[in-house]
XYZ file of C-alpha atoms in Angstrom:
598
model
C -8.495 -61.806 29.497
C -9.067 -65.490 28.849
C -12.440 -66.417 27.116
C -12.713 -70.034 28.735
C -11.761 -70.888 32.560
C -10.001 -74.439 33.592
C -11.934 -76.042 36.199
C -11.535 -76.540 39.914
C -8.577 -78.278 40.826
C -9.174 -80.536 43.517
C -13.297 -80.663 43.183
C -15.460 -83.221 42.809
C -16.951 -83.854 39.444
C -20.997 -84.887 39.254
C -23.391 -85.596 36.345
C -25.157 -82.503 37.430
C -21.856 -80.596 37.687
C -20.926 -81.868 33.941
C -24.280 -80.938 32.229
C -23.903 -77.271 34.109
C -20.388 -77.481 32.155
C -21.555 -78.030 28.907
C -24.281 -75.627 28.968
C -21.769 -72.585 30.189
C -19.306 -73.575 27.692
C -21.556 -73.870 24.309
C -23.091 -70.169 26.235
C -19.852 -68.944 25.677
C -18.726 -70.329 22.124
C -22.003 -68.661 21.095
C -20.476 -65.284 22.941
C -17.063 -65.675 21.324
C -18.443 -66.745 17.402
C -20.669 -63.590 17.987
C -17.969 -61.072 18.832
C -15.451 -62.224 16.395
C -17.697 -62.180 13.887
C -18.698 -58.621 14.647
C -14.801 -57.871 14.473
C -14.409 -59.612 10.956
C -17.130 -57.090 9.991
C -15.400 -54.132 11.291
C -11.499 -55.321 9.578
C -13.639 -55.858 6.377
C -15.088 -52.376 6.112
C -12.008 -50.389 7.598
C -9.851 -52.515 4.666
C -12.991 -52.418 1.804
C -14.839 -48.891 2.425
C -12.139 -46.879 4.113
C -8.580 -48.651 3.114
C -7.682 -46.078 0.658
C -9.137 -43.069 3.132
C -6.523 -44.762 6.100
C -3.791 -45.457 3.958
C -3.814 -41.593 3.575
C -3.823 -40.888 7.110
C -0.961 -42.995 7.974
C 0.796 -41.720 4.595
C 0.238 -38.020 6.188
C 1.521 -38.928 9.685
C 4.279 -40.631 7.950
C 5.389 -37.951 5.647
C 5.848 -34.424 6.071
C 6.490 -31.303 4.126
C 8.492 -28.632 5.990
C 8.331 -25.019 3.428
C 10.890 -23.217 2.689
C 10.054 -19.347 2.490
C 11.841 -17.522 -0.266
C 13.651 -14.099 0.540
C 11.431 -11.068 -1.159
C 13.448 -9.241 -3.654
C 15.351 -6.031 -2.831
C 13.909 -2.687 -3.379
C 16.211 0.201 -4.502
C 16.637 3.994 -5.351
C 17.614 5.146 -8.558
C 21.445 5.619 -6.975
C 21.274 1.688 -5.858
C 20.423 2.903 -2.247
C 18.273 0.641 -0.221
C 14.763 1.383 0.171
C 13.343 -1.920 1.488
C 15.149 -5.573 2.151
C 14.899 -8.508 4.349
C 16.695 -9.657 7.624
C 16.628 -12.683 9.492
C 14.449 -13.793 12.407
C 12.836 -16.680 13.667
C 9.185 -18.078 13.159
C 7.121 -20.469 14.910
C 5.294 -23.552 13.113
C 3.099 -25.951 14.185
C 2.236 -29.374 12.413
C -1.561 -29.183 11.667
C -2.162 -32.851 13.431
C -1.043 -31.550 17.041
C -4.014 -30.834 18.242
C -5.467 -34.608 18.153
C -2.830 -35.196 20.553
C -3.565 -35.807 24.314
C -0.993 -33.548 25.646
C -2.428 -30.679 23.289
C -4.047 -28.603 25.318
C -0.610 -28.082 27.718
C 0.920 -27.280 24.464
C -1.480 -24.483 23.341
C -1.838 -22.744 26.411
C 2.045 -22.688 27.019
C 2.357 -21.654 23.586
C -0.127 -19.264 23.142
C 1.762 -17.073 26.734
C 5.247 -17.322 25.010
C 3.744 -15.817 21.986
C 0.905 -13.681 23.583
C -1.283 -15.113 20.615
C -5.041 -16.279 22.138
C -5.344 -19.865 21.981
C -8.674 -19.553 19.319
C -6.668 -17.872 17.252
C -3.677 -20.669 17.015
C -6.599 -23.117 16.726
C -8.246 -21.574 14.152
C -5.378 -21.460 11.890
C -4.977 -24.762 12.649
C -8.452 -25.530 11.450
C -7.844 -23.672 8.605
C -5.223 -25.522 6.923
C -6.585 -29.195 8.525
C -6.162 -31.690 10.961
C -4.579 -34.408 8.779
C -2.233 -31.352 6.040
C 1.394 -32.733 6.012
C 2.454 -29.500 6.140
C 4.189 -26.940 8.790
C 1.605 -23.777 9.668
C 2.811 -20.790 10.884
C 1.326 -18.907 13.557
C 4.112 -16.374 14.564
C 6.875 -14.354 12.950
C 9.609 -12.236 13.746
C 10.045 -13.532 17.742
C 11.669 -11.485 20.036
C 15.147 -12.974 22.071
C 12.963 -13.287 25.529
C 10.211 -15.660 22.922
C 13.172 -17.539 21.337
C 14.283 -18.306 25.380
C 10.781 -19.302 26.512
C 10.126 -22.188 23.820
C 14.034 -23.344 24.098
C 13.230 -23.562 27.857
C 9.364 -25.238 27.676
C 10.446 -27.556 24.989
C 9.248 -30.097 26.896
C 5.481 -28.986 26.637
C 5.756 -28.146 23.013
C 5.878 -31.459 20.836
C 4.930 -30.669 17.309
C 6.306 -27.144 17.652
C 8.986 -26.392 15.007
C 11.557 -22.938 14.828
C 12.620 -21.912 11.748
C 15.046 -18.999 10.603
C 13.804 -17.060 7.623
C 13.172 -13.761 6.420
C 11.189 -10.791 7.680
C 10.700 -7.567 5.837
C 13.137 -4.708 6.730
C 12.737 -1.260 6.249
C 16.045 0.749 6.984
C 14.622 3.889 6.866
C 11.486 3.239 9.014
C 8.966 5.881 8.225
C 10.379 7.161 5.168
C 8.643 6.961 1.840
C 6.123 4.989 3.647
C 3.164 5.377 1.080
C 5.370 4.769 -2.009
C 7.121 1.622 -0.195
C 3.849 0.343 1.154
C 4.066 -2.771 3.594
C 3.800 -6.559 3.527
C 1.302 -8.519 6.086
C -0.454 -11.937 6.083
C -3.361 -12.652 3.710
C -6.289 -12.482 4.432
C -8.858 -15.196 4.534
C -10.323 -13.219 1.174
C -7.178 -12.591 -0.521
C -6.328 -16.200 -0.141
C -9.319 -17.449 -1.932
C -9.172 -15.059 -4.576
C -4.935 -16.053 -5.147
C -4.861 -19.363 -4.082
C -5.007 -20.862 -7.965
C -1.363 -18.377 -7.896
C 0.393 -20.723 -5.887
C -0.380 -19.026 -2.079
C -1.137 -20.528 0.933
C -2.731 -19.956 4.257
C -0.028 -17.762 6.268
C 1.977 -16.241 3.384
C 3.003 -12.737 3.055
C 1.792 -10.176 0.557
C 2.426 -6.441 -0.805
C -0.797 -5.284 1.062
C 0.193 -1.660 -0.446
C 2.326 0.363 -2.126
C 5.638 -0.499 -4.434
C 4.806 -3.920 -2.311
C 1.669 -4.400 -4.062
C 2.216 -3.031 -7.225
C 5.163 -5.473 -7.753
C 4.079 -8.238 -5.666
C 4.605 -10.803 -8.834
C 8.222 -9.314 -9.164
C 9.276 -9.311 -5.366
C 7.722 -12.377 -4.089
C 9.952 -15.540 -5.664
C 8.892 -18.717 -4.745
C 8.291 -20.819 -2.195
C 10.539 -24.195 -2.010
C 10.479 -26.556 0.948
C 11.579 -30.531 1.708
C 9.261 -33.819 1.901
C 10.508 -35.689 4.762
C 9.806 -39.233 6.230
C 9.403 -38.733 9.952
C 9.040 -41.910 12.368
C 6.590 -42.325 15.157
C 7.734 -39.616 17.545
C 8.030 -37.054 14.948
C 11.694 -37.633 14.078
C 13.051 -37.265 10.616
C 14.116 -39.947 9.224
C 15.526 -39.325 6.050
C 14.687 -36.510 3.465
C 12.570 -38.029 0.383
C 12.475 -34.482 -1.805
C 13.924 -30.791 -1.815
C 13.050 -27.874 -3.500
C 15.225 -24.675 -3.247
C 13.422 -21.473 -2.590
C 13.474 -19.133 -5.307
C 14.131 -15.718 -4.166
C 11.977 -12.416 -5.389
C 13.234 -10.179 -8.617
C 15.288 -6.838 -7.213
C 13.038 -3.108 -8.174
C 15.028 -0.267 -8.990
C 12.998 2.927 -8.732
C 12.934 5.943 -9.931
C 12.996 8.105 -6.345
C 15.986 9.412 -5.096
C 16.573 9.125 -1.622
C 18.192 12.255 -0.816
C 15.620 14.110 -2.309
C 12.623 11.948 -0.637
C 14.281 12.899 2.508
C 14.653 16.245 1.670
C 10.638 16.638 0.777
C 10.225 14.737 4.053
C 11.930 17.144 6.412
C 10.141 19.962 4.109
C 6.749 18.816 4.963
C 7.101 17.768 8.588
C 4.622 17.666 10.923
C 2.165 18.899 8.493
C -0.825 16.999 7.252
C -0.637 16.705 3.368
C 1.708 15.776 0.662
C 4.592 16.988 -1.268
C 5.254 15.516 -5.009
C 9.134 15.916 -7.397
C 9.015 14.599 -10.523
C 10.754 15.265 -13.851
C 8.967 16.723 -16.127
C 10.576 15.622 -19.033
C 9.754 11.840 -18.834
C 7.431 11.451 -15.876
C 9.581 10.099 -13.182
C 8.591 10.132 -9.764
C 11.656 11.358 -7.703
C 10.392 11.945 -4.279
C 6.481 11.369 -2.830
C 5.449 12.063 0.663
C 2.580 12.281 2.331
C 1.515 13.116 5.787
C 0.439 11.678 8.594
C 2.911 8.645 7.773
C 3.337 5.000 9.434
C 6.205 2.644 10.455
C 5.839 -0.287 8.221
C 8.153 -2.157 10.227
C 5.680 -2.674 12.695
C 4.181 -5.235 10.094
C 6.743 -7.642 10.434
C 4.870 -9.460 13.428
C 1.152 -10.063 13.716
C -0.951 -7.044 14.300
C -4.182 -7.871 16.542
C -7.172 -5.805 15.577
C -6.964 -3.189 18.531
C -3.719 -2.128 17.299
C -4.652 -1.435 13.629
C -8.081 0.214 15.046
C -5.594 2.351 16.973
C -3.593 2.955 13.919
C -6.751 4.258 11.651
C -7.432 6.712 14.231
C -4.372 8.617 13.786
C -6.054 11.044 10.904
C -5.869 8.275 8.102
C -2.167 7.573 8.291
C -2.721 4.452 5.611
C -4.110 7.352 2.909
C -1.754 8.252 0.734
C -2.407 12.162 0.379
C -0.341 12.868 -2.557
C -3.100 10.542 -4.568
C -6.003 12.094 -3.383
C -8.628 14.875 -4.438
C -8.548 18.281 -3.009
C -9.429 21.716 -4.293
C -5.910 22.625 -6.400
C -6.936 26.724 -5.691
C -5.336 29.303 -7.758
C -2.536 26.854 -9.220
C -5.544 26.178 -11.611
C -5.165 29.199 -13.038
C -2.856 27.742 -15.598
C -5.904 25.704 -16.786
C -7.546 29.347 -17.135
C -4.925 30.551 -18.852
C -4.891 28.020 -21.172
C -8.520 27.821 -21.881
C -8.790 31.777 -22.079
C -6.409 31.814 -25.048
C -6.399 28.720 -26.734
C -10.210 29.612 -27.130
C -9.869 32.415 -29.241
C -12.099 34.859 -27.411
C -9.083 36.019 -25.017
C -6.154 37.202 -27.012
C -2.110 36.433 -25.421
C -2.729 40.340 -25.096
C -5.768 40.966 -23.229
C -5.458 43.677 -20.355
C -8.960 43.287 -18.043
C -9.898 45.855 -15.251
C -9.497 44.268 -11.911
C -11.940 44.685 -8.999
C -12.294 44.317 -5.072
C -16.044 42.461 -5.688
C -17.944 41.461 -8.525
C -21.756 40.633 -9.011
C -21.949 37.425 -11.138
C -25.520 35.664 -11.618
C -26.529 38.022 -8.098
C -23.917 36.509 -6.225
C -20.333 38.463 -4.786
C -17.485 37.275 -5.806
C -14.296 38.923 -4.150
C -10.915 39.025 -5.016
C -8.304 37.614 -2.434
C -7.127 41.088 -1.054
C -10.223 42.675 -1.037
C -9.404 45.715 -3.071
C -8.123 44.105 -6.560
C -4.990 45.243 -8.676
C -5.847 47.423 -11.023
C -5.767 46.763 -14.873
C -3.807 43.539 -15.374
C -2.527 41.062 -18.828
C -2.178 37.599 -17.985
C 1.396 37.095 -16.691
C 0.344 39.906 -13.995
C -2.631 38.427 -13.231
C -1.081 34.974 -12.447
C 2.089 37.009 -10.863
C -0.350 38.265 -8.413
C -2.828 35.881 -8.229
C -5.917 38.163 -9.103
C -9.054 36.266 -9.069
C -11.129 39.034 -10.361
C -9.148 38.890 -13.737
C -9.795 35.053 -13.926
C -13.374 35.169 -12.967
C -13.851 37.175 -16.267
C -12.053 34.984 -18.697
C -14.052 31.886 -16.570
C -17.330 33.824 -17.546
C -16.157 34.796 -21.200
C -15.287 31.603 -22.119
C -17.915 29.619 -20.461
C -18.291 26.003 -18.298
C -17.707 23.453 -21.169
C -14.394 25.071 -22.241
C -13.544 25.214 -19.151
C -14.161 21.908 -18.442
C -12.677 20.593 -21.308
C -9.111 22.189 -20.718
C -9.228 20.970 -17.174
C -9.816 17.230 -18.698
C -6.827 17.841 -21.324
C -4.514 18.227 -18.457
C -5.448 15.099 -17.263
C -7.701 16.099 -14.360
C -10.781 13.836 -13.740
C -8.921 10.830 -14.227
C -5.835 8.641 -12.992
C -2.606 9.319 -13.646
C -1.445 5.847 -14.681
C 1.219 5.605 -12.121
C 1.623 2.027 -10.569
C -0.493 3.000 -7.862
C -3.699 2.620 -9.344
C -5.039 0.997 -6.197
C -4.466 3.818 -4.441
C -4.643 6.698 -6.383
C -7.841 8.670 -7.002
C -8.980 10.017 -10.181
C -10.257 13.578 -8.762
C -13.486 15.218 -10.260
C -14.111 17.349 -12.645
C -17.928 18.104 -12.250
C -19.989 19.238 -14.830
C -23.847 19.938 -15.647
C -24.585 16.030 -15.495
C -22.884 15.695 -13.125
C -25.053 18.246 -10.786
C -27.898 17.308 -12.301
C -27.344 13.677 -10.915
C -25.987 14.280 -7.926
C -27.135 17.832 -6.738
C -30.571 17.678 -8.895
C -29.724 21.480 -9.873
C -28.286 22.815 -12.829
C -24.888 24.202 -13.668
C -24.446 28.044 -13.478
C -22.391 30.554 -14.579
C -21.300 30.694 -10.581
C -19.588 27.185 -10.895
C -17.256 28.541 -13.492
C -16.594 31.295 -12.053
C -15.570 28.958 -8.737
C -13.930 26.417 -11.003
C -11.613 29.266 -12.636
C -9.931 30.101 -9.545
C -9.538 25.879 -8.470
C -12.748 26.158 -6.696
C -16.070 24.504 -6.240
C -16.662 21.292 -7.286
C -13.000 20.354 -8.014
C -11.199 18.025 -6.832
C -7.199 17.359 -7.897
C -4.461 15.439 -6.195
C -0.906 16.914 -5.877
C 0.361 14.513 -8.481
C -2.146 15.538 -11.012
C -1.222 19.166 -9.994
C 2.829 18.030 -10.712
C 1.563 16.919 -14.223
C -0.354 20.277 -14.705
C 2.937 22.256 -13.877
C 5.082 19.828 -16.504
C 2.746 21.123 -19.566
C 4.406 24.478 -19.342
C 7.986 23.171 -18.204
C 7.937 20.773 -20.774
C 6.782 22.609 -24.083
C 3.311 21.591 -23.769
C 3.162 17.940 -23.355
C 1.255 15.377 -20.479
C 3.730 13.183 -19.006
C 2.947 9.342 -17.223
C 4.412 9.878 -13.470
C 6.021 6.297 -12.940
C 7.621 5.342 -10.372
C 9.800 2.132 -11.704
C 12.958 3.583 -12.946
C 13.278 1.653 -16.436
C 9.623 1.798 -17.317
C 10.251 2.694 -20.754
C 6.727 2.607 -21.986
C 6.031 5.250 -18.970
C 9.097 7.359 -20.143
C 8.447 7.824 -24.047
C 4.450 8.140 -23.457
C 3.942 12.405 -24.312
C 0.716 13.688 -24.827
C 0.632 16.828 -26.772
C -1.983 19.674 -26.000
C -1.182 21.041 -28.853
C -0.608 24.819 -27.564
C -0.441 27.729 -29.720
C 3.713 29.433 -28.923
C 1.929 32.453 -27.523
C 0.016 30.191 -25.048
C 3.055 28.933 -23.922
C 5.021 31.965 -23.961
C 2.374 33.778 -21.674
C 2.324 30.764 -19.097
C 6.211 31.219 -18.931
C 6.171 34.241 -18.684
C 3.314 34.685 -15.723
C 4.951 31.784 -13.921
C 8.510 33.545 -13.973
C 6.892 36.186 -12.914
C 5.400 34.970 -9.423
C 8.106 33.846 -8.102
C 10.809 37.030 -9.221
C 8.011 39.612 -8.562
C 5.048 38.130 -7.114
C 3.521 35.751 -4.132
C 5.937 32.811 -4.642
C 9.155 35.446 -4.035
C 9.961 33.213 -0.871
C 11.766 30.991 -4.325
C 13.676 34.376 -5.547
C 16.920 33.683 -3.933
C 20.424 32.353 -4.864
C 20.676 28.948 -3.567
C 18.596 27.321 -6.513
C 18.751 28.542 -10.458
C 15.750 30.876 -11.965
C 12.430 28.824 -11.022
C 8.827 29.541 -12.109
C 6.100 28.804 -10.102
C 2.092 29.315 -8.757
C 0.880 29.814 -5.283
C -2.614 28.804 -4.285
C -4.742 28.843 -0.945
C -7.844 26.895 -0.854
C -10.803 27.504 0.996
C -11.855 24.813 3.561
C -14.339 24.174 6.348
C -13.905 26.214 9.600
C -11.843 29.244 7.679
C -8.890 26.508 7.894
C -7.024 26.781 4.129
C -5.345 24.455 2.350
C -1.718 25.644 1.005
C -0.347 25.261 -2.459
C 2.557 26.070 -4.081
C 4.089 24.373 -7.102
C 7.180 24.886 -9.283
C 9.808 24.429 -12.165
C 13.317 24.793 -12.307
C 15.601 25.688 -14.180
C 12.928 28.301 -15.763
C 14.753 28.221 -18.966
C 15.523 24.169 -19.141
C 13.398 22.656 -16.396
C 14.291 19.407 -14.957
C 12.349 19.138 -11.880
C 8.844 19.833 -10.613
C 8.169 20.296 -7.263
C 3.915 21.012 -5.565
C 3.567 21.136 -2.061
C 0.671 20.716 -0.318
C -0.428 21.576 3.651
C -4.021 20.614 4.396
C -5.896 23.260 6.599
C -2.704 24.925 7.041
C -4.528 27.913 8.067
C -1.579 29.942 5.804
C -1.327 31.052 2.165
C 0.665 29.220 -0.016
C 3.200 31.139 -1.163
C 4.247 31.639 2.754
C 3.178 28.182 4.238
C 4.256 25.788 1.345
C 6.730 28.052 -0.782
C 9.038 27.341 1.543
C 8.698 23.764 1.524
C 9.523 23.899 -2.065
C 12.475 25.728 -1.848
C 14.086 23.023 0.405
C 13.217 20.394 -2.007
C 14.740 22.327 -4.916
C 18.024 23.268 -3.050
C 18.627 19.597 -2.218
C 17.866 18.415 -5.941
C 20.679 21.620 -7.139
C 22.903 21.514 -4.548
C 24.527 18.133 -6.659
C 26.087 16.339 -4.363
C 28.104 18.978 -2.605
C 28.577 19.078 1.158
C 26.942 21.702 2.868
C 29.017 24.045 5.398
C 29.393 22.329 8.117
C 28.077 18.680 7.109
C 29.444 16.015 8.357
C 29.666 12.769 5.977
């Protein structure tokens, strides 16, 4: 538009006509000095006040940063088998500055029905990481061949959408060793701000449990990526920087596969946990626990009504085999221990067994009703008699008690990787009650607490431990799970047992198993074990089922403790037999079964 018209052509020109002139065009100079002034203004504050604040802009619509995810590192068995690696899939990325473009909002909605993400949530990590970032955000991982199709075929609608190749976490053996594996997922908005300092961003993967989080500064590598000069429409133009990716540090553990699938198939269906370890070092060589997840399913985003549905399923993200439960009469090696090594029970003693006693005016019954007769300690634990072990509970008293149970390691964590998810158990005593019952403690909470009742709370790996003590020669062992941890391996905490303690433990725990209630391990597929049943009382008459060995009896180089949560069964018939698997994979060395096919 032109700011001053020619005249007429062709018309008459008056004095009247010439002063009108004159007064429109000095009108209009006014006008024009007035707007351009007002446009001087505006240049001189976009160049003085915000020069440095545009210059940024176009700097960030000029150059670009596209990332470069590194490849997690490898996890592995003690036999080099793989537990846990990565494959390749495509992942969708947006640039950050899309959504001030006019054709945005065609973009997001065709986006967000290929990838069946809602719009709010593509815009909010958009949001998240800011308008003007240079850098590629990624809202989707792991797309399926019919997503991969869709955004080849709507390419038209999706300008400032980028597909990239990179890794995904794979786990070949889907459910198996889930709790010891763990899973990696996206950070949350409060895990980001707390490791943000560490070099993550918004987006990036993380161990969220497990052997995943544990070693999360081992796997993870890091990120590399390439600064790129793009031109108006987006196009690269030449590449300014590159950084190659870094991939994540292999971890070897200590589990062996065979046997982890072994304890698997053992446990089943079954809601608890079974635990292998050797008790000469501490290594963990197989850990299960029941109800178990897929963590493959982690590999692409998981909306919130799928991991509400997930929770439901009886807990399957609690690792059992780490958590408190009452250990039953397996605790009676704790008993043992405390009876003798206290000086008022000799290796010797013989006690009178009954079908009830009266203890502080309460009954306490023996587990077949009718007792056993006069019994020493090896019978006692042979058959389990809880009238024998009230007796020595009562003789020896609730401190002593306590204080063996806390030498074995009970009341506190086991210092296996897992610290996040293990729990330390409980070991009550009288401040304990007083602070959180408001009673005092009473001669009927040791009696309870000598047969692995009451208060007590122990998780099948402290159990394992408990079982090493005797196997070992009467040291604690650090259950670890990474195969060289050589601080783990050499740590040995001696109890400092008298030879007759020992030799009485032996001896009681030989005897269960070749004459007693864990018999269902007397046979000839595995060496001479030793072991202890237990059956814990639960809510609604529904037991828990124990059962917990050594073998070779003479040089033991495995322990193996099952447990079946209300399993309705005693444990030397519901989780004996769980054991017994376990051990016959572990001995059986490699050999093919009859029949097997390789």
């Amino acid at each position: 538009m032109s700011l001053i018209q020619p005249a007429s052509i062709g018309k008459k020109t008056t004095a009247r006509t010439v002063g009108r002139h004159q007064q429109s065009l000095m009108a209009m100079l006014s006008i024009t000095l007035v707007m351009f002034g007002g446009i001087g203004s505006r240049l001189a504050y976009l160049q003085l006040v915000e020069g440095s604040r545009n210059r940024q802009m176009a700097e960030n619509n000029r150059i670009r940063l596209i990332p470069k995810q590194p490849e997690r590192g490898t996890i592995f068995d003690r036999n080099g088998k793989i537990l846990a690696s990565s494959r390749l899939s495509h992942s969708v990325y947006v640039w950050p500055m899309a959504p001030k473009k006019p054709e945005w909002s065609v973009t997001l909605t065709r986006l967000s029905q290929i990838l069946h993400i809602p719009e709010a949530d593509i815009q909010k990590r958009l949001k998240q990481a800011g308008y003007n970032s240079p850098t590629l955000v990624r809202v989707a991982r792991d797309l399926s061949p019919a997503q991969i199709t869709a955004l080849a075929e709507y390419s038209n609608q999706l300008e400032d959408v980028e597909v990239y190749i990179e890794a995904v976490r794979e786990y070949p053996n889907g459910e198996l060793a889930a709790h010891v594996l763990g899973y990696t997922g996206e950070m949350s908005d409060e895990q980001l701000a707390k490791k943000h300092n560490q070099g993550y961003r918004l987006g990036d993967l993380i161990g969220q449990m497990g052997v995943e989080a544990a070693f999360e500064q081992q796997l993870r590598g890091e990120w590399g990526g390439q600064q790129v000069e793009v031109d108006g429409a987006g196009r690269i133009v030449r590449i300014l920087g590159e950084k190659q990716a870094k991939s994540g540090k292999d971890v070897h553990l200590a589990l062996d596969l065979k046997l982890q699938k072994a304890a698997e198939a053992a446990l089943g269906d079954r809601q608890g946990a079974i635990v292998a370890l050797d008790p000469r070092n501490g290594e963990v060589l197989a850990l299960v626990s029941r109800p178990t997840f897929n963590p493959n399913i982690f590999t692409k985003r998981i909306t919130p009504a799928q991991w509400r549905s997930l929770q439901s399923k009886d807990h399957p993200f609690v690792n059992r085999a780490l958590r408190g439960f009452p250990p039953a009469s397996t605790f009676k090696i704790i008993t043992t221990t405390a009876g003798i090594e206290s000086g008022k029970f000799s290796p010797n003693t013989v006690l009178q067994t009954y079908a009830c006693m009266n203890i502080g005016g309460i009954s306490f019954c023996d587990w077949n009703r009718a007792g056993f007769g006069p019994l020493g300690f090896a019978g006692a634990l042979a058959w389990s008699s809880d009238t024998f072990f009230y007796q020595i509970g009562r003789g020896i008293g609730g401190p002593t008690l306590i204080e063996w149970t806390r030498k074995y390691g009970f009341g506190q964590k086991t210092g296996i990787e897992l610290a996040r998810e293990e729990s330390p158990g409980l070991v009550a005593d009288n401040a304990w009650k007083q602070k959180n019952l408001k009673l005092p403690w009473s001669v009927g909470d040791t009696v309870n607490m000598s047969i692995g009742q009451g208060f007590l709370q122990v998780s099948s790996l402290q159990t394992a431990i408990m079982f090493a003590v005797p196997a070992n020669g009467g040291y604690r062992v650090k259950p670890h799970l990474l195969k060289d941890n050589e601080e783990a391996k050499n740590w040995r905490e001696s109890l400092n047992l008298k030879p007759e303690t020992l030799r009485v433990l032996r001896q009681g725990l030989r005897q269960v198993v070749s004459s007693g209630t864990g018999r269902a391990l007397d046979v000839p597929t595995i060496p001479p074990t030793s072991g202890k049943s237990g059956t814990a009382e639960a809510f609604g008459n529904n037991s828990h089922a124990w059962f917990g060995a050594y073998a070779p009896s003479d040089r033991p180089e495995i322990v193996v403790v099952a447990f079946a949560e209300h399993s309705g069964g005693g444990g030397g018939k519901v989780a004996a037999p769980m054991v017994l698997k376990v051990l016959e994979a572990h001995f059986e060395r490699g050999e093919k079964k009859q029949g097997e096919i390789k």
